[in-house]
XYZ file of N, CA, C and O in Angstrom:
388
model
N 109.646 126.730 105.344
C 109.092 125.680 104.288
C 108.390 124.525 105.248
O 108.529 124.331 106.409
N 107.143 124.723 105.447
C 106.236 123.588 106.039
C 105.851 122.364 105.214
O 105.379 122.231 104.144
N 106.146 121.340 105.806
C 105.921 119.999 105.139
C 105.012 119.267 105.888
O 104.670 119.080 107.011
N 103.689 118.905 105.169
C 102.657 117.786 105.954
C 102.882 116.380 105.353
O 103.272 116.867 103.996
N 102.202 115.480 106.042
C 102.203 114.470 105.956
C 100.882 114.247 105.327
O 100.032 114.700 105.984
N 100.600 113.294 104.330
C 99.448 113.015 103.943
C 98.990 112.073 104.834
O 99.222 111.160 105.457
N 97.667 112.361 104.996
C 96.869 111.347 106.150
C 95.776 110.148 105.674
O 95.033 110.939 104.544
N 95.929 109.258 105.716
C 95.150 108.112 105.205
C 94.538 107.402 106.582
O 95.322 107.518 107.644
N 93.572 106.512 106.101
C 92.712 105.520 106.971
C 93.761 104.767 107.473
O 94.583 104.520 106.663
N 94.007 104.192 109.235
C 94.445 103.188 109.441
C 94.777 102.034 108.590
O 93.577 101.529 108.626
N 95.701 101.069 108.451
C 96.164 100.165 108.058
C 95.952 98.640 109.089
O 96.958 98.624 109.358
N 94.912 97.642 108.819
C 95.276 96.643 109.678
C 95.577 95.550 109.166
O 95.728 95.240 107.802
N 96.253 94.212 109.663
C 96.883 93.393 109.061
C 96.440 93.159 107.793
O 94.890 93.138 107.872
N 96.659 92.253 107.028
C 96.388 91.782 105.468
C 95.150 90.413 105.972
O 95.598 89.869 107.324
N 94.164 90.206 105.200
C 93.589 89.313 105.528
C 93.921 87.780 105.258
O 94.996 87.931 104.414
N 93.413 86.784 106.155
C 93.867 85.107 105.581
C 93.404 84.810 104.523
O 91.661 85.228 104.244
N 93.660 84.033 103.958
C 93.340 83.293 102.862
C 92.275 82.309 102.864
O 91.010 82.406 101.764
N 92.144 81.600 104.069
C 91.297 80.787 104.452
C 90.023 81.150 104.766
O 88.693 80.493 104.266
N 89.609 82.860 105.229
C 88.583 82.993 105.489
C 87.597 83.696 104.516
O 88.046 84.762 103.781
N 86.692 83.176 104.114
C 85.818 83.679 102.998
C 85.213 85.027 103.002
O 85.310 86.087 102.347
N 85.158 85.650 104.427
C 85.191 86.749 104.742
C 86.031 88.089 105.049
O 85.963 88.831 106.136
N 87.424 87.436 104.957
C 88.224 87.870 105.298
C 88.184 89.780 105.032
O 88.551 90.368 105.922
N 87.975 89.872 103.963
C 87.920 91.130 103.875
C 87.184 92.289 104.157
O 87.546 93.139 104.735
N 85.736 91.496 104.329
C 84.925 92.356 105.254
C 85.312 92.857 106.810
O 84.939 93.914 107.069
N 86.096 91.271 107.000
C 86.548 91.673 108.891
C 87.636 92.559 108.670
O 87.815 93.575 109.321
N 88.500 92.914 107.771
C 89.250 93.501 107.798
C 88.828 95.634 107.541
O 89.368 96.071 108.328
N 87.818 95.637 106.551
C 87.167 96.948 106.272
C 86.744 96.695 107.720
O 87.108 98.572 108.320
N 85.770 96.530 108.370
C 85.395 96.521 109.549
C 86.154 96.907 110.686
O 86.392 97.841 111.365
N 87.443 96.216 110.602
C 88.426 96.609 111.657
C 89.245 97.952 111.325
O 89.203 98.750 112.440
N 89.415 98.300 110.487
C 90.116 99.584 109.892
C 89.084 100.641 110.414
O 89.393 101.716 110.545
N 87.771 100.232 109.845
C 86.962 101.163 110.243
C 87.032 101.594 111.700
O 87.088 102.989 112.368
N 87.094 100.421 112.737
C 87.088 100.971 114.180
C 88.108 101.602 114.453
O 87.984 102.395 115.530
N 89.273 101.226 113.577
C 90.478 101.860 114.083
C 90.528 103.327 113.529
O 91.073 103.898 114.577
N 90.114 103.670 112.921
C 89.408 104.990 112.321
C 88.974 105.924 113.251
O 89.374 107.182 113.437
N 88.047 105.290 114.018
C 87.022 105.788 114.776
C 87.669 106.241 115.864
O 87.883 106.929 116.577
N 88.784 105.049 116.545
C 89.293 104.753 117.717
C 89.939 106.291 117.906
O 90.880 106.931 118.508
N 90.657 106.317 116.794
C 92.049 107.372 116.421
C 91.302 108.614 116.629
O 91.955 110.067 117.149
N 90.069 109.053 115.983
C 89.224 110.190 116.126
C 89.322 110.722 117.822
O 89.208 111.568 118.202
N 88.518 109.220 118.325
C 88.301 109.571 119.555
C 89.526 109.936 120.336
O 89.527 110.625 121.644
N 90.825 109.272 120.366
C 91.857 109.248 120.759
C 92.181 110.935 120.774
O 92.973 111.645 121.678
N 92.302 111.197 119.444
C 92.134 112.678 118.988
C 91.344 113.957 119.764
O 91.957 114.352 120.467
N 89.997 113.904 119.947
C 89.579 114.396 120.678
C 89.427 114.280 122.145
O 89.100 115.184 122.565
N 90.346 113.221 122.825
C 90.353 113.031 124.202
C 91.515 113.803 124.708
O 91.995 113.838 125.838
N 92.235 114.196 123.721
C 93.487 115.074 123.885
C 94.947 114.015 123.940
O 96.051 114.297 124.219
N 94.994 112.735 123.708
C 95.859 111.660 123.655
C 96.771 112.445 122.967
O 96.629 112.595 121.294
N 98.296 112.623 123.466
C 99.253 112.701 122.108
C 99.273 114.229 122.042
O 100.503 114.926 121.099
N 98.301 115.092 122.267
C 98.573 116.518 122.583
C 100.035 117.397 123.002
O 100.451 116.844 124.325
N 100.501 118.243 122.819
C 101.712 118.767 123.264
C 101.673 119.211 124.409
O 100.615 120.067 125.028
N 102.651 119.257 125.274
C 102.312 119.881 126.448
C 102.832 121.111 126.748
O 103.860 121.814 125.903
N 102.221 122.086 127.545
C 102.973 123.800 127.384
C 104.170 124.058 127.718
O 104.664 124.700 127.282
N 104.705 122.816 128.598
C 106.131 123.028 128.929
C 107.628 122.932 127.989
O 108.274 123.519 127.998
N 106.785 122.082 126.787
C 107.750 122.024 125.596
C 107.090 122.287 124.493
O 106.234 121.648 124.112
N 107.598 123.062 123.544
C 106.781 123.592 122.303
C 107.586 123.003 121.328
O 108.738 122.894 120.770
N 106.453 122.191 121.103
C 107.184 120.854 119.987
C 106.672 121.038 118.491
O 107.267 120.959 117.421
N 105.651 122.017 118.330
C 105.849 122.552 117.002
C 104.949 121.504 116.122
O 104.347 120.648 116.348
N 105.139 121.965 114.824
C 104.324 121.148 113.465
C 104.591 119.367 113.585
O 104.544 118.359 113.792
N 105.990 119.365 114.054
C 106.583 117.869 113.755
C 106.411 117.376 115.171
O 105.678 116.175 114.948
N 106.071 117.772 116.176
C 105.394 116.934 117.070
C 104.048 116.657 117.122
O 103.426 115.578 117.564
N 103.090 117.797 116.671
C 101.735 117.306 116.044
C 101.488 116.101 114.961
O 100.943 115.218 114.637
N 102.417 115.749 113.791
C 102.699 114.673 113.023
C 102.827 113.608 113.836
O 102.340 112.654 113.432
N 103.711 113.683 114.841
C 104.312 112.273 115.298
C 103.172 112.027 115.922
O 102.744 110.557 116.265
N 102.454 113.000 116.899
C 101.437 112.576 117.834
C 100.296 111.712 117.016
O 99.802 110.950 117.769
N 99.855 112.460 115.614
C 98.730 111.939 114.805
C 99.199 110.725 114.400
O 98.598 109.589 114.647
N 100.550 109.961 114.229
C 100.528 108.940 114.381
C 101.150 107.866 115.161
O 100.902 106.728 114.989
N 101.462 108.286 116.550
C 101.071 107.481 117.544
C 99.707 107.487 117.682
O 99.604 106.367 118.400
N 98.749 108.504 117.842
C 97.274 107.846 117.900
C 97.014 106.951 116.827
O 96.052 105.756 117.509
N 97.317 106.867 115.476
C 96.969 106.374 114.906
C 97.435 104.570 115.035
O 96.481 103.932 114.989
N 98.621 104.250 115.405
C 99.437 103.116 115.544
C 98.515 102.742 117.116
O 98.263 101.241 117.305
N 98.392 103.394 117.778
C 97.527 102.958 119.206
C 96.274 102.450 118.832
O 95.414 101.554 119.683
N 95.366 103.541 118.275
C 93.923 102.768 117.732
C 94.046 101.749 116.848
O 93.063 100.922 117.122
N 95.227 101.392 116.082
C 95.007 100.145 115.421
C 95.247 98.747 116.124
O 94.787 98.219 116.125
N 96.294 99.117 117.317
C 96.577 98.232 118.427
C 95.269 97.869 119.178
O 95.192 96.597 119.065
N 94.366 98.660 119.354
C 93.297 98.465 120.195
C 92.275 97.451 119.431
O 91.573 96.831 119.634
N 91.973 98.063 118.345
C 91.418 97.445 116.795
C 91.448 96.182 117.143
O 90.759 95.136 116.572
N 92.892 95.772 116.883
C 93.376 94.819 116.678
C 93.155 93.395 117.979
O 93.139 92.732 117.437
N 93.297 94.046 118.775
C 92.910 93.450 120.125
C 91.864 93.279 120.609
O 91.320 92.501 121.693
N 90.584 93.810 119.846
C 89.227 93.372 120.256
C 88.533 94.683 120.382
O 87.372 94.761 119.801
N 89.273 95.567 120.474
C 88.549 97.238 120.368
C 87.509 97.067 121.447
O 87.223 96.695 122.278
N 86.343 98.049 120.877
C 85.204 98.280 121.413
C 83.897 97.458 121.398
O 83.075 97.313 121.641
N 84.569 96.344 120.443
C 83.415 95.796 119.282
C 82.672 95.922 118.413
O 81.820 95.588 117.663
N 82.854 97.575 117.775
C 82.551 98.010 116.903
C 82.682 97.212 115.528
O 81.975 97.171 114.957
N 83.776 97.108 115.503
C 83.940 95.683 114.554
C 83.539 94.412 114.233
O 82.986 94.600 113.133
N 82.747 94.263 115.454
C 81.848 92.941 115.047
C 80.868 93.286 114.486
O 79.793 92.660 113.408
N 80.341 94.772 115.161
C 78.951 94.897 114.829
C 79.053 95.525 113.020
O 78.136 95.016 112.425
N 79.627 95.963 112.952
C 80.209 96.525 111.043
C 80.103 95.179 110.471
O 79.767 95.151 109.154
N 81.185 94.343 110.814
C 81.346 93.262 110.290
C 79.558 92.302 109.890
O 79.497 92.133 108.633
N 79.361 92.169 110.976
C 77.826 91.388 110.895
C 76.861 92.289 109.872
O 75.944 91.961 109.216
N 76.932 93.530 109.747
C 76.037 94.612 109.238
C 76.849 94.544 107.459
O 75.412 94.696 106.560
N 77.901 94.444 107.692
C 78.437 94.286 105.907
C 77.760 92.905 105.798
O 77.681 92.770 104.424
N 78.104 91.937 106.390
C 77.849 90.686 105.820
C 76.334 90.339 105.656
O 76.198 89.795 104.653
N 75.567 90.626 105.982
C 74.178 90.604 106.303
C 73.556 91.687 104.914
O 72.721 90.812 103.795
N 74.414 92.688 104.774
C 73.896 93.434 103.107
C 74.544 92.317 102.242
O 74.106 92.769 100.955
N 75.782 91.372 102.253
C 76.588 91.040 101.035
C 76.016 90.047 100.894
O 75.260 89.964 99.561
N 75.068 89.238 101.974
C 74.252 88.000 101.672
C 72.790 88.583 101.027
O 72.226 87.821 99.915
N 72.204 89.696 101.385
C 70.988 90.083 100.827
C 71.067 90.787 99.158
O 70.504 90.605 98.567
N 72.380 91.105 98.815
C 72.805 91.352 97.285
C 72.962 90.036 96.250
O 72.874 90.403 95.225
N 73.069 88.963 97.375
C 73.548 87.727 96.148
C 72.165 87.245 95.824
O 71.414 87.122 96.039
């Protein structure tokens, strides 16, 4: 029997209540973390080595490891993608008001 874990978008820390745009910042950071996780996946980060046959369990753990690394990168400033996304979301929100 094979068990698979549901895949969800990386979750970054909850927004602070003092920042009126905290939710937009959080969404932008989550999107950057998701993008980074995909980049790490395609770069081969966490792939099974040929000398050890890890099977499906190793693949699932590697996926979680990539997600955690991507979240850490995004929280520490990332590629600057979150800032660009945030500015776009903010401009769109202000235009709709």
